[in-house]
Short mmCIF file of C-alpha atoms in Angstrom, two decimals:
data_model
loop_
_atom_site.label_atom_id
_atom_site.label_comp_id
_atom_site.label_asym_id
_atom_site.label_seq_id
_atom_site.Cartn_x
_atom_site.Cartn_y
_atom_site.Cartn_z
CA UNK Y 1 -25.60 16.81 -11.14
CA UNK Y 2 -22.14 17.20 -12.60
CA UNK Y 3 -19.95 15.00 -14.39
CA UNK Y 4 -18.33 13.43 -11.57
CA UNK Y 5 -21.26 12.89 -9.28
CA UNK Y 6 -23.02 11.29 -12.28
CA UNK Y 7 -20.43 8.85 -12.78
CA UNK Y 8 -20.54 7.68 -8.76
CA UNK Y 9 -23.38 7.24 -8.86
CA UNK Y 10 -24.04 4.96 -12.34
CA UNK Y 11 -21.11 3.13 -11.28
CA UNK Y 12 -21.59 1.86 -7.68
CA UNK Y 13 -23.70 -1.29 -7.06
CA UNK Y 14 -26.88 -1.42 -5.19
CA UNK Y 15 -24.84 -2.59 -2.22
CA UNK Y 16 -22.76 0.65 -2.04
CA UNK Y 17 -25.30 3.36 -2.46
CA UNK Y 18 -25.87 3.70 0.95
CA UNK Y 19 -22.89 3.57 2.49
CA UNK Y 20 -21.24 6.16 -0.46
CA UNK Y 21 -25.13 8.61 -0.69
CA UNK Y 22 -22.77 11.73 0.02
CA UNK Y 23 -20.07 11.14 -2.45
CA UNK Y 24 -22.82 12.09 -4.64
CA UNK Y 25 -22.69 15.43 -3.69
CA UNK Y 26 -18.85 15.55 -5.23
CA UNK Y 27 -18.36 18.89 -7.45
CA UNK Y 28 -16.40 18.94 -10.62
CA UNK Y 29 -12.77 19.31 -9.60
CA UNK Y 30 -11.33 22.42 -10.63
CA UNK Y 31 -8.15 21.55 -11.62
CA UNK Y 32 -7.35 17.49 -12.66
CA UNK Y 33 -3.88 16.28 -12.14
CA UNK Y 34 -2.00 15.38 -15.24
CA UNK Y 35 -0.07 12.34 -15.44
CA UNK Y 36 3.91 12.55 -15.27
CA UNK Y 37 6.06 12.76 -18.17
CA UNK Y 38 7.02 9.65 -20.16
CA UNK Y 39 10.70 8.27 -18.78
CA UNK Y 40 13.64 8.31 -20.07
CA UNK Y 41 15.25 5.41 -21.77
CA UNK Y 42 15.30 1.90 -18.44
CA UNK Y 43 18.81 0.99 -17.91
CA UNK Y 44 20.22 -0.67 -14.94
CA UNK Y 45 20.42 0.87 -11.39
CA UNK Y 46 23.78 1.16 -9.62
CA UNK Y 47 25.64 -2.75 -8.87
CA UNK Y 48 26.54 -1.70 -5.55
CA UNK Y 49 22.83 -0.63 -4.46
CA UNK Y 50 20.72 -3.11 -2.20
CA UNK Y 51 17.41 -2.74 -1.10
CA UNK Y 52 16.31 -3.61 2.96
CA UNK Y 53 13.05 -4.49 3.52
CA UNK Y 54 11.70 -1.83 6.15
CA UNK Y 55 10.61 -4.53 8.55
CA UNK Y 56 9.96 -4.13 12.93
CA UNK Y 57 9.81 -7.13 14.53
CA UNK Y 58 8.32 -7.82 18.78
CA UNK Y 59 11.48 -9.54 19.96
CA UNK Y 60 9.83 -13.19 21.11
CA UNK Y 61 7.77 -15.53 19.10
CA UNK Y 62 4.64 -17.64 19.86
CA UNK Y 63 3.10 -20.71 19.91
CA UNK Y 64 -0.39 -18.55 19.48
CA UNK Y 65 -1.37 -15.08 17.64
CA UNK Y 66 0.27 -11.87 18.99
CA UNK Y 67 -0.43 -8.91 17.52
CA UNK Y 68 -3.78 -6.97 15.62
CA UNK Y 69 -5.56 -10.11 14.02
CA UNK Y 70 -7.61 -9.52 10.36
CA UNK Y 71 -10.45 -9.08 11.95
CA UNK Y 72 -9.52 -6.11 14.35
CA UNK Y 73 -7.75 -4.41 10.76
CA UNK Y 74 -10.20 -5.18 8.58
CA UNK Y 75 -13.16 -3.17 11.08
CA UNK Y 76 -10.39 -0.09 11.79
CA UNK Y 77 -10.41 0.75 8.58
CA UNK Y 78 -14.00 -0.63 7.06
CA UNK Y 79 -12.87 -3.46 5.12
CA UNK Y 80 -15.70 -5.28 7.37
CA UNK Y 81 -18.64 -2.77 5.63
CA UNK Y 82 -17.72 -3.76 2.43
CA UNK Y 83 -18.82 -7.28 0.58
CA UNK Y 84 -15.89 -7.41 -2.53
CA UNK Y 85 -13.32 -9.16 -1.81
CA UNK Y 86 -10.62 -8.42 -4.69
CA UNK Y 87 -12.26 -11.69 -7.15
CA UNK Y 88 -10.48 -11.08 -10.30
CA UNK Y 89 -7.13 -8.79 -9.15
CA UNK Y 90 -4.13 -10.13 -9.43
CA UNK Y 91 -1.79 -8.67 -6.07
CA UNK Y 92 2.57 -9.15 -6.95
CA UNK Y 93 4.49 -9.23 -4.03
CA UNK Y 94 7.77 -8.62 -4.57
CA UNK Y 95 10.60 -9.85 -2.29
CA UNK Y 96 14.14 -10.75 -2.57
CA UNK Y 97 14.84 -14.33 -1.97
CA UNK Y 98 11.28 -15.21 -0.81
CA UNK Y 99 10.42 -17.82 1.68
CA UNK Y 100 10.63 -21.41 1.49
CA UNK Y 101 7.85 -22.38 3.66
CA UNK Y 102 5.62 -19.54 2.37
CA UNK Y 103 2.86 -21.59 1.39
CA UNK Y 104 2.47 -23.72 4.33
CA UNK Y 105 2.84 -20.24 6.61
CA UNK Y 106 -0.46 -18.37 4.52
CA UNK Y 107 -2.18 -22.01 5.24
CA UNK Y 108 -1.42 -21.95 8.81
CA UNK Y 109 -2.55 -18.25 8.91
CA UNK Y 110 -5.74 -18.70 7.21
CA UNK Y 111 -6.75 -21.64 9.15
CA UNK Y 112 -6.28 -19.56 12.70
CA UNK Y 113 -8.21 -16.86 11.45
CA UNK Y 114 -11.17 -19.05 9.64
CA UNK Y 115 -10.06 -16.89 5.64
CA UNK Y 116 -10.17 -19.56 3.09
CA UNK Y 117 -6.56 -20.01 1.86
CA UNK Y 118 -5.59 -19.67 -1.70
CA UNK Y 119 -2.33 -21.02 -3.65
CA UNK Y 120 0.75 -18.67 -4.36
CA UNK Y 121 1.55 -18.27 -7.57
CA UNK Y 122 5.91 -18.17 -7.59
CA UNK Y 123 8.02 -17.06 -9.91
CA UNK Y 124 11.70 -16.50 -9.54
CA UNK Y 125 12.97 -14.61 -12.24
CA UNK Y 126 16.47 -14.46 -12.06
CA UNK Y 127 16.57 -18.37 -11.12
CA UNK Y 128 16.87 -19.74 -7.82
CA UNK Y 129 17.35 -17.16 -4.63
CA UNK Y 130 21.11 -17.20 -3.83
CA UNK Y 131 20.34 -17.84 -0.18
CA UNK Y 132 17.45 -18.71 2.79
CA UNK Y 133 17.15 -15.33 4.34
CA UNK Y 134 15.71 -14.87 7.74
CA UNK Y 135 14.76 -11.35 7.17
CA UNK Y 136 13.18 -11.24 3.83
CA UNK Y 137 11.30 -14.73 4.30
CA UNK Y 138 9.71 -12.77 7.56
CA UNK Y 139 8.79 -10.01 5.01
CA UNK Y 140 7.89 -12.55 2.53
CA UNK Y 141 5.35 -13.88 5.39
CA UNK Y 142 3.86 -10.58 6.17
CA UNK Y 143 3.60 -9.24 2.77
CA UNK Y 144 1.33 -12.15 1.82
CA UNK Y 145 -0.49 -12.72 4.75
CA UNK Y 146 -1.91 -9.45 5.16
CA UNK Y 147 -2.57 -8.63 1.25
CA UNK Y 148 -4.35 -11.92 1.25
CA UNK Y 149 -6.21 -11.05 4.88
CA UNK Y 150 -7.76 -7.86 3.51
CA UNK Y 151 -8.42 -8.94 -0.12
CA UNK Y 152 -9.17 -12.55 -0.06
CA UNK Y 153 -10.50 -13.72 -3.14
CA UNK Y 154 -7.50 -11.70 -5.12
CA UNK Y 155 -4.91 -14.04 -6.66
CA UNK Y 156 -1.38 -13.47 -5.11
CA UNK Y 157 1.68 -13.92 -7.35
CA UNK Y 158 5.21 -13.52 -5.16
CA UNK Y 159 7.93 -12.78 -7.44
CA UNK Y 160 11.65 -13.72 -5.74
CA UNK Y 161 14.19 -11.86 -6.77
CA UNK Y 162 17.56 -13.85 -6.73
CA UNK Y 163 19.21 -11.35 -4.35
CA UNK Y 164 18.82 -7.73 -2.93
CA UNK Y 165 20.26 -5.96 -5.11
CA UNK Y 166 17.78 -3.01 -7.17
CA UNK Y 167 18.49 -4.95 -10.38
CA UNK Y 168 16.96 -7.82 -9.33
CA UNK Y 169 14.69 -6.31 -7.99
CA UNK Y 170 13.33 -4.68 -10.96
CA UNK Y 171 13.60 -7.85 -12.89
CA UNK Y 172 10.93 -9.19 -10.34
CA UNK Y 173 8.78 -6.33 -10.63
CA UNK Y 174 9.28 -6.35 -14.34
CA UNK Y 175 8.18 -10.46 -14.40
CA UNK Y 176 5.33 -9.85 -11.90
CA UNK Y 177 3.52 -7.10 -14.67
CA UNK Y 178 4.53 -9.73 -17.12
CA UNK Y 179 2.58 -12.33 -15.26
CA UNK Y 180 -0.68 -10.66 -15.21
CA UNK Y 181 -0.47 -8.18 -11.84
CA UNK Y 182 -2.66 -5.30 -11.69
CA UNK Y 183 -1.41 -4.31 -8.48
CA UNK Y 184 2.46 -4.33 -7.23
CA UNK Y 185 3.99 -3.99 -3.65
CA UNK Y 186 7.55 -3.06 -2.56
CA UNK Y 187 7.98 -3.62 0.79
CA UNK Y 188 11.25 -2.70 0.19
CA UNK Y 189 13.91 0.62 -0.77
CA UNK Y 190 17.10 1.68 -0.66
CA UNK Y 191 18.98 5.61 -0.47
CA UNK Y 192 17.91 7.71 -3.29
CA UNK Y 193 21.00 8.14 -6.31
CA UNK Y 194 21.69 11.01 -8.88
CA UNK Y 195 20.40 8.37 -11.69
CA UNK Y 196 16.73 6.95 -10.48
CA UNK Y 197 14.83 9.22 -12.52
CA UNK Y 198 16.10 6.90 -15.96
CA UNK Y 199 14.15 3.75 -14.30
CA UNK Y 200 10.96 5.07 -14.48
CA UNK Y 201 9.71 2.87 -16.94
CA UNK Y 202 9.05 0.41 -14.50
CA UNK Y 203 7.02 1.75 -12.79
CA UNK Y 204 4.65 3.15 -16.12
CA UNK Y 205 2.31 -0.28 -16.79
CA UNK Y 206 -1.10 0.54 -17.89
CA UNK Y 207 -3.51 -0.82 -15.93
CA UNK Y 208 -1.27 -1.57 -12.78
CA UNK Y 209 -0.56 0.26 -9.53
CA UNK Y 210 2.68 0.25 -7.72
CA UNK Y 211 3.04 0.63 -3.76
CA UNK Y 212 6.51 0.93 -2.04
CA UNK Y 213 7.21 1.04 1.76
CA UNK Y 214 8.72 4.95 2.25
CA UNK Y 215 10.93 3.38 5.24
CA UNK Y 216 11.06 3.25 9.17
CA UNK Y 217 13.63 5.40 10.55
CA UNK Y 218 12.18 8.59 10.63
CA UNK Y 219 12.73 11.83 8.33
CA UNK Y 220 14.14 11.03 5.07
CA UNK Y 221 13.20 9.30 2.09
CA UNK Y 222 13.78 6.26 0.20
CA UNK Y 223 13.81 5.21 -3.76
CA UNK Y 224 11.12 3.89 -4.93
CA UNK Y 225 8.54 5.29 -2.75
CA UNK Y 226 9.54 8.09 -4.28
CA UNK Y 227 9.40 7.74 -7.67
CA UNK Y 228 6.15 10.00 -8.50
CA UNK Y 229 5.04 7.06 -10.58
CA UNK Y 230 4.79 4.79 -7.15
CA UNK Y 231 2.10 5.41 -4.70
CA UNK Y 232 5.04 5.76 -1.39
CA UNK Y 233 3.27 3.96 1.60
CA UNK Y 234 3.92 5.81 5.51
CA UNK Y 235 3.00 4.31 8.86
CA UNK Y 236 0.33 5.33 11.94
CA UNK Y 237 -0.06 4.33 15.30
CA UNK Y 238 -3.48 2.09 15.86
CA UNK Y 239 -4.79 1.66 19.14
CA UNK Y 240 -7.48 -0.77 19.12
CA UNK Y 241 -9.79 -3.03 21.52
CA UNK Y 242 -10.13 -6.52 20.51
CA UNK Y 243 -12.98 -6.13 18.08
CA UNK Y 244 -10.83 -3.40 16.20
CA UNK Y 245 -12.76 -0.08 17.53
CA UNK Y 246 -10.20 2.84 18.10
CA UNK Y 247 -9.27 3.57 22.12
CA UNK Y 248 -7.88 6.38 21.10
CA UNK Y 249 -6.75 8.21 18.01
CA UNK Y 250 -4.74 7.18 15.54
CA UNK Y 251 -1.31 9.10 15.51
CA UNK Y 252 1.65 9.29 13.05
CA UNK Y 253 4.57 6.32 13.81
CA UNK Y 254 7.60 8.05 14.59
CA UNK Y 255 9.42 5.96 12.26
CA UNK Y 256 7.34 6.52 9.21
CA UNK Y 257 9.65 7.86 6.19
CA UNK Y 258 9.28 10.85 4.76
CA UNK Y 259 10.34 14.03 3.34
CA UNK Y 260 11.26 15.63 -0.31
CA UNK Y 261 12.81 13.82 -2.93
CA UNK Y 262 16.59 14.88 -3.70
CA UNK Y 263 15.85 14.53 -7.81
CA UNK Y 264 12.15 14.15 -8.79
CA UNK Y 265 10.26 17.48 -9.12
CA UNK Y 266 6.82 17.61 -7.66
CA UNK Y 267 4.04 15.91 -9.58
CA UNK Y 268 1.43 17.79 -10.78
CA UNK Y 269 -1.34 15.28 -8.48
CA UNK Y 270 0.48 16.93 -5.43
CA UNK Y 271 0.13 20.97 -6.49
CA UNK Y 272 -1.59 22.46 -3.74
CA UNK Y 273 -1.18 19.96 -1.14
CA UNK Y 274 2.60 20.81 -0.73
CA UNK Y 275 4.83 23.70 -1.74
CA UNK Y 276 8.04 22.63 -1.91
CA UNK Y 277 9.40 22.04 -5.55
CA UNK Y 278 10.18 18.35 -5.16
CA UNK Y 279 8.35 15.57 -4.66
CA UNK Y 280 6.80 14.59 -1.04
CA UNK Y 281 6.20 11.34 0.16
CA UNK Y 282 4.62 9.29 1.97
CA UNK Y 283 1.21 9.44 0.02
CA UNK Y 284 -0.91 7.79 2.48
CA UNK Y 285 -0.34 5.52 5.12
CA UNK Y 286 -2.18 2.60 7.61
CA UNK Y 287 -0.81 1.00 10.30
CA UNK Y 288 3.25 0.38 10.67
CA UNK Y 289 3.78 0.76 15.00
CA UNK Y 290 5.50 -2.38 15.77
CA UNK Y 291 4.44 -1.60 19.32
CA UNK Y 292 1.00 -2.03 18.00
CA UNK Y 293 1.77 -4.44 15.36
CA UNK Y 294 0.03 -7.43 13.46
CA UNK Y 295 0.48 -10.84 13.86
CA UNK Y 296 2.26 -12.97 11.37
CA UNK Y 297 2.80 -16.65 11.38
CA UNK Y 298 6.41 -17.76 9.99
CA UNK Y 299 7.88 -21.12 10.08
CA UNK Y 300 11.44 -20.37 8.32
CA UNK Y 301 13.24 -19.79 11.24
CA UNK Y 302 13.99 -16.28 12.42
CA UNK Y 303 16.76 -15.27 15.25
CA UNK Y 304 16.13 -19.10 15.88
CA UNK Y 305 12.30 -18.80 16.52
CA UNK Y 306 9.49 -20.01 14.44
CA UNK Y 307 5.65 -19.23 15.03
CA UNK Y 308 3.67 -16.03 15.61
CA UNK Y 309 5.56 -13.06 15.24
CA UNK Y 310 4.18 -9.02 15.94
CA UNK Y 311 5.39 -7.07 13.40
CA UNK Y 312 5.26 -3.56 12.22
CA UNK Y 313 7.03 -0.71 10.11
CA UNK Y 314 5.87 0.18 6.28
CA UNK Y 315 6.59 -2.79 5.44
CA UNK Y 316 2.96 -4.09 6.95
CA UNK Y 317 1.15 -0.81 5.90
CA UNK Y 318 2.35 -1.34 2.02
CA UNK Y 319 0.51 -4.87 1.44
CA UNK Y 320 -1.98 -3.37 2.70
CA UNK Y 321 -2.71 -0.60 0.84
CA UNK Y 322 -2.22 -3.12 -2.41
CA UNK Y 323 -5.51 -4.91 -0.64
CA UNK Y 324 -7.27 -1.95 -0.53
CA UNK Y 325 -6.38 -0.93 -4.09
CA UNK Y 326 -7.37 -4.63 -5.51
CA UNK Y 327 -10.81 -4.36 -3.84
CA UNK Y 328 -11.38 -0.50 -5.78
CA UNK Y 329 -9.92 -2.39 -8.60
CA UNK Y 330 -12.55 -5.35 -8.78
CA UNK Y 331 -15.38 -2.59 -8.38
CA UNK Y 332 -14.51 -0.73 -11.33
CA UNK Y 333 -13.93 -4.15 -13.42
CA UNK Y 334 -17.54 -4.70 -12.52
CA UNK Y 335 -18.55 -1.49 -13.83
CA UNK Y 336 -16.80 -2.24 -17.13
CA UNK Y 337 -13.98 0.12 -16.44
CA UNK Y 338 -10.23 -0.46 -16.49
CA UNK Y 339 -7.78 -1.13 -13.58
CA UNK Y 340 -6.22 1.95 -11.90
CA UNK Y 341 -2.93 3.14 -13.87
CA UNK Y 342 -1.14 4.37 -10.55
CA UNK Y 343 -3.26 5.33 -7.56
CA UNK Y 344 -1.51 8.99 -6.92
CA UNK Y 345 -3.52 10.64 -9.83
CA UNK Y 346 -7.43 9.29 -8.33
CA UNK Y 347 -6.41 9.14 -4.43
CA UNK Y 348 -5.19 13.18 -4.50
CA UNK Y 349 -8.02 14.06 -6.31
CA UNK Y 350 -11.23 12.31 -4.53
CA UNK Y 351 -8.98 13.85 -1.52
CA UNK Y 352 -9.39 17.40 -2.90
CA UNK Y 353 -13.08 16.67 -3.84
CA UNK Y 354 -16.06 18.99 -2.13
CA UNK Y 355 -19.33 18.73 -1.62
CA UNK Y 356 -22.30 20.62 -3.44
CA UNK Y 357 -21.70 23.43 -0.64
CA UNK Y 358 -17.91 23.66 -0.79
CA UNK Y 359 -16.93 21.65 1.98
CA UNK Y 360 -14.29 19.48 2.10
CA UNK Y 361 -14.80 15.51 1.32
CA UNK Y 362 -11.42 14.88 2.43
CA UNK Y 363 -12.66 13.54 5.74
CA UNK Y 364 -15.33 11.35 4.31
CA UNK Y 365 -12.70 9.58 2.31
CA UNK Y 366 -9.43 9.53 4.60
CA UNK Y 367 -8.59 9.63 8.18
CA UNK Y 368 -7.01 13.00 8.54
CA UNK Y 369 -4.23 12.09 10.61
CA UNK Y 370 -2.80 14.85 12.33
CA UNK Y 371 -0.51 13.86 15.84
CA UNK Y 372 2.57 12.63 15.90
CA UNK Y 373 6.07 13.07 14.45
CA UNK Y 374 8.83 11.72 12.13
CA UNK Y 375 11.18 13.79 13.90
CA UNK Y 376 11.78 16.19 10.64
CA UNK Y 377 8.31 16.35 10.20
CA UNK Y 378 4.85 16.78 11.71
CA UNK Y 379 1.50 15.16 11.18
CA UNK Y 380 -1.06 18.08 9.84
CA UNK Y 381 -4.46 19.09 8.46
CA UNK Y 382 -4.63 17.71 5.01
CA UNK Y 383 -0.94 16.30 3.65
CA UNK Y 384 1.55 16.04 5.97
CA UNK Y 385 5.66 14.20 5.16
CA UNK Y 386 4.43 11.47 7.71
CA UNK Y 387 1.22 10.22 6.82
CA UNK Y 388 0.35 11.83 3.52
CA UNK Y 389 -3.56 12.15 2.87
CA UNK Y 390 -3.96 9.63 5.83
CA UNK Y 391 -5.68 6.15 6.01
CA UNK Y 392 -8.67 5.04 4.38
CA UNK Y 393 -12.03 4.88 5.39
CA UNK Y 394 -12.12 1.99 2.92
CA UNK Y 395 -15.98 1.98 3.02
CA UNK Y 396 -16.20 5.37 1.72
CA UNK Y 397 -12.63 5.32 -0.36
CA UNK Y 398 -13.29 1.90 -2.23
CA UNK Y 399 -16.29 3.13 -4.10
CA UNK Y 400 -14.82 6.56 -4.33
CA UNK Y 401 -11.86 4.93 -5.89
CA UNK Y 402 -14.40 2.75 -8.58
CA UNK Y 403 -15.96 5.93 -9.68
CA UNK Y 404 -12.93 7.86 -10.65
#
């Protein structure tokens, strides 16, 4: 048994043997990713940059649920198979303005779906939002809801950046390390500039993980997603009965973001999944179809409606993937290791791992997405500028993740 297989299987609990028996055939990788170069000096980003939250809204709210509920996400991806819930992880979302009814909106979510609700933690860095703004407290709504749907018993800090603008921003994601996060989402980005490489520094915590949405119009990419110190998040199509099983197979969103960075090189985690000399994103993806959205409940009104809303785009698939992360993250407390530093590194390798025979885990770990189209891109056989490695098979990935 080699190093890596020994480690597996030392560190998963009795509950997770079974469901993770052929991880422990994993061979010793044969090359290990390095992490990135320290980063330059942090300044400030360009004044006349602001971020949009990559957000898809159904055009009519409801008085009841429209949309994928948790319980339909939670058994597409086998959340439902495992028994962690995120206890100890700290999730930052971080928004600009925020929402003003945010609380009240998780309690009115959590009570529809029978999740026990839990109290936001809110800072505002900067001071008080400039403004109420439709569109962000929608995001604000979704972000939350759906971090705290898949990883309940994680605490959820929202940090509320005073306005759009990437300076704020950063000053939110700067106070939600500060205030104990282990794992950070962006569900947010705006056009790459010559300069982004100098801000990397917020983005280097030890012991934290940073997600960012890579945006919903299609081929191109979008800063931060693409920072190679930011795990960038894409978007699928889900088709799904009522009880979450797949009617048919999950596809690349047409809208997911992605392509090669103008200014970062390519990190040394994605050698051999890509050839081009820049950096690729997305990473990975999960579900981001508006036309086969989830449901969020807002009460700060939105084009005049309040209620259930079905939304989509990265911004959904971003929270997300923080819940996924905190649940890994809460394993590998347990097994008296440290939070993830960045997710890139661990999710490219156990991606790359084989089995005692040479084959390919890739599939145990990830659905291999491999329909669909950005429109400059095409989903493919391993990594692909739409959906990255894929979505997790959380069942398999989780423990995978609390080995590394």
């Amino acid at each position: 048994m080699n190093y890596f297989e020994t480690i597996l299987m030392k560190n998963m609990t009795r509950k997770h043997i079974a469901a993770t028996a052929c991880a422990a055939f994993l061979t010793t990788f044969a090359v290990l990713a390095q992490p990135n170069p320290q980063p330059q000096a942090q300044g400030g980003p360009p004044l006349d940059i602001e971020a949009h939250p990559p957000l898809h809204v159904r055009p009519m709210a409801s008085t009841s649920p429209v949309g994928y509920g948790p319980l339909q996400i939670r058994h597409a991806y086998g959340l439902d198979q495992l028994t962690n819930g995120g206890a100890g992880q700290v999730i930052a979302i971080v928004d600009a303005y925020g929402s003003p009814t945010i609380q009240n909106d998780l309690n009115v979510f959590c009570a529809q779906f029978g999740i026990p609700t839990t109290t936001i933690q809110i800072i505002a860095p900067s001071g008080k939002p400039m403004k109420t703004d439709a569109g962000w407290a929608l995001e604000t709504s979704l972000d939350v809801e759906w971090a705290h749907a898949l990883a309940p018993k994680a605490k959820i800090i929202l940090s509320k950046a005073s306005s759009a603008g990437l300076s704020a921003l950063l000053s939110a994601v700067d106070s939600a390390v500060k205030a104990g996060a282990t794992i950070v989402t962006m569900s947010w980005g705006a056009s790459e500039f010559s300069t982004e490489s100098s801000y990397e520094s917020h983005f280097t915590k030890s012991g934290v993980s940073f997600f960012a949405s890579s945006g919903d119009n299609g081929s191109g990419v979008i800063w931060p997603s693409v920072s190679p110190n930011v795990t960038g998040v894409g978007g699928t199509s889900l088709y799904l009965d009522s009880n979450g099983n797949l009617t048919s197979p999950e596809v690349a969103w047409s809208g997911s973001g992605g392509g090669f960075s103008a200014y970062f090189a390519r990190p040394s985690f994605q050698n051999g999944w890509q050839s081009s000399s820049t950096r690729a994103v997305p990473d990975i993806a999960m579900v981001a179809d508006p036309n086969t959205g989830v449901t969020v409940y807002d009460s700060t009104a939105y084009s005049g409606q309040t209620g259930w809303f079905q939304v989509g785009g990265t911004s959904a698939s971003c929270p997300m993937w923080g819940a996924v992360t905190a649940l890994a993250d809460e394993q590998r407390v347990a097994a008296k290791k440290t939070t993830l530093s960045g997710a890139d590194v661990p999710l490219y390798l156990i991606a790359g791992s084989t089995s005692s025979t040479g084959a390919s885990l890739h599939g145990y770990f990830f659905n291999d997405v491999t329909s669909g189209s950005n429109g400059g891109f095409s989903a493919t056989p391993k990594y692909d500028e739409v959906t990255g490695l894929g979505t997790p098979i959380t069942q398999n990935l989780v423990p995978g993740l609390a080995a590394y």
